[in-house]
């Protein structure tokens, strides 16, 4: 979450319109820790969706889940909140 906070940029088009809210992003953490199959489940605006997907693609590798001692793929759903100040 710290990575997302420091790398997320509020899209200017959404800021001008006063659009804010939560983008729900789904992705798979692969056996090597990379994120794949990134999908937006819900979003108040396309610009917010694009920014959330951009940041998820840029994330460093995760620690993969393990089952019986071996790394496995896991689906993860993460909220990305956009709030105007």
CSV table of C-alpha atoms in Angstrom, one decimal, residues 28-82:
chain,number,residue,atom,x,y,z
A,28,UNK,CA,-3.2,-12.7,-9.9
A,29,UNK,CA,0.1,-12.9,-8.0
A,30,UNK,CA,2.1,-15.5,-10.0
A,31,UNK,CA,4.5,-18.0,-8.6
A,32,UNK,CA,7.4,-15.6,-9.2
A,33,UNK,CA,5.6,-12.8,-7.4
A,34,UNK,CA,4.6,-10.8,-10.5
A,35,UNK,CA,1.1,-9.4,-11.0
A,36,UNK,CA,-0.8,-10.6,-14.0
A,37,UNK,CA,-4.4,-10.7,-15.4
A,38,UNK,CA,-5.1,-7.2,-14.0
A,39,UNK,CA,-8.9,-6.4,-14.2
A,40,UNK,CA,-10.9,-3.5,-12.9
A,41,UNK,CA,-14.0,-4.8,-11.0
A,42,UNK,CA,-15.6,-1.5,-10.2
A,43,UNK,CA,-14.7,2.2,-10.7
A,44,UNK,CA,-16.4,5.6,-10.6
A,45,UNK,CA,-14.4,6.8,-13.7
A,46,UNK,CA,-12.3,5.4,-16.6
A,47,UNK,CA,-9.4,7.8,-15.8
A,48,UNK,CA,-9.2,6.5,-12.3
A,49,UNK,CA,-9.3,2.9,-13.6
A,50,UNK,CA,-6.4,3.5,-16.0
A,51,UNK,CA,-4.3,5.1,-13.2
A,52,UNK,CA,-5.0,2.2,-10.8
A,53,UNK,CA,-4.1,-0.4,-13.4
A,54,UNK,CA,-0.9,1.6,-14.3
A,55,UNK,CA,0.3,1.5,-10.7
A,56,UNK,CA,-0.5,-2.2,-10.2
A,57,UNK,CA,1.5,-3.0,-13.3
A,58,UNK,CA,4.4,-1.0,-11.9
A,59,UNK,CA,4.4,-2.6,-8.4
A,60,UNK,CA,7.4,-4.5,-7.3
A,61,UNK,CA,7.1,-8.3,-7.0
A,62,UNK,CA,5.0,-9.7,-4.2
A,63,UNK,CA,6.0,-12.6,-2.0
A,64,UNK,CA,4.0,-15.5,-3.6
A,65,UNK,CA,1.6,-17.6,-1.6
A,66,UNK,CA,2.7,-21.1,-0.7
A,67,UNK,CA,0.8,-24.4,-0.5
A,68,UNK,CA,2.6,-27.4,0.9
A,69,UNK,CA,5.9,-25.5,0.7
A,70,UNK,CA,5.6,-24.6,-3.0
A,71,UNK,CA,4.8,-21.2,-4.5
A,72,UNK,CA,1.3,-21.0,-6.0
A,73,UNK,CA,-0.7,-18.5,-8.0
A,74,UNK,CA,-3.3,-16.5,-6.0
A,75,UNK,CA,-6.1,-14.1,-7.0
A,76,UNK,CA,-6.0,-10.8,-5.1
A,77,UNK,CA,-8.5,-8.0,-5.0
A,78,UNK,CA,-7.2,-4.6,-3.9
A,79,UNK,CA,-9.1,-1.3,-3.4
A,80,UNK,CA,-7.4,1.8,-4.7
A,81,UNK,CA,-9.0,4.9,-3.2
A,82,UNK,CA,-8.9,8.3,-4.9
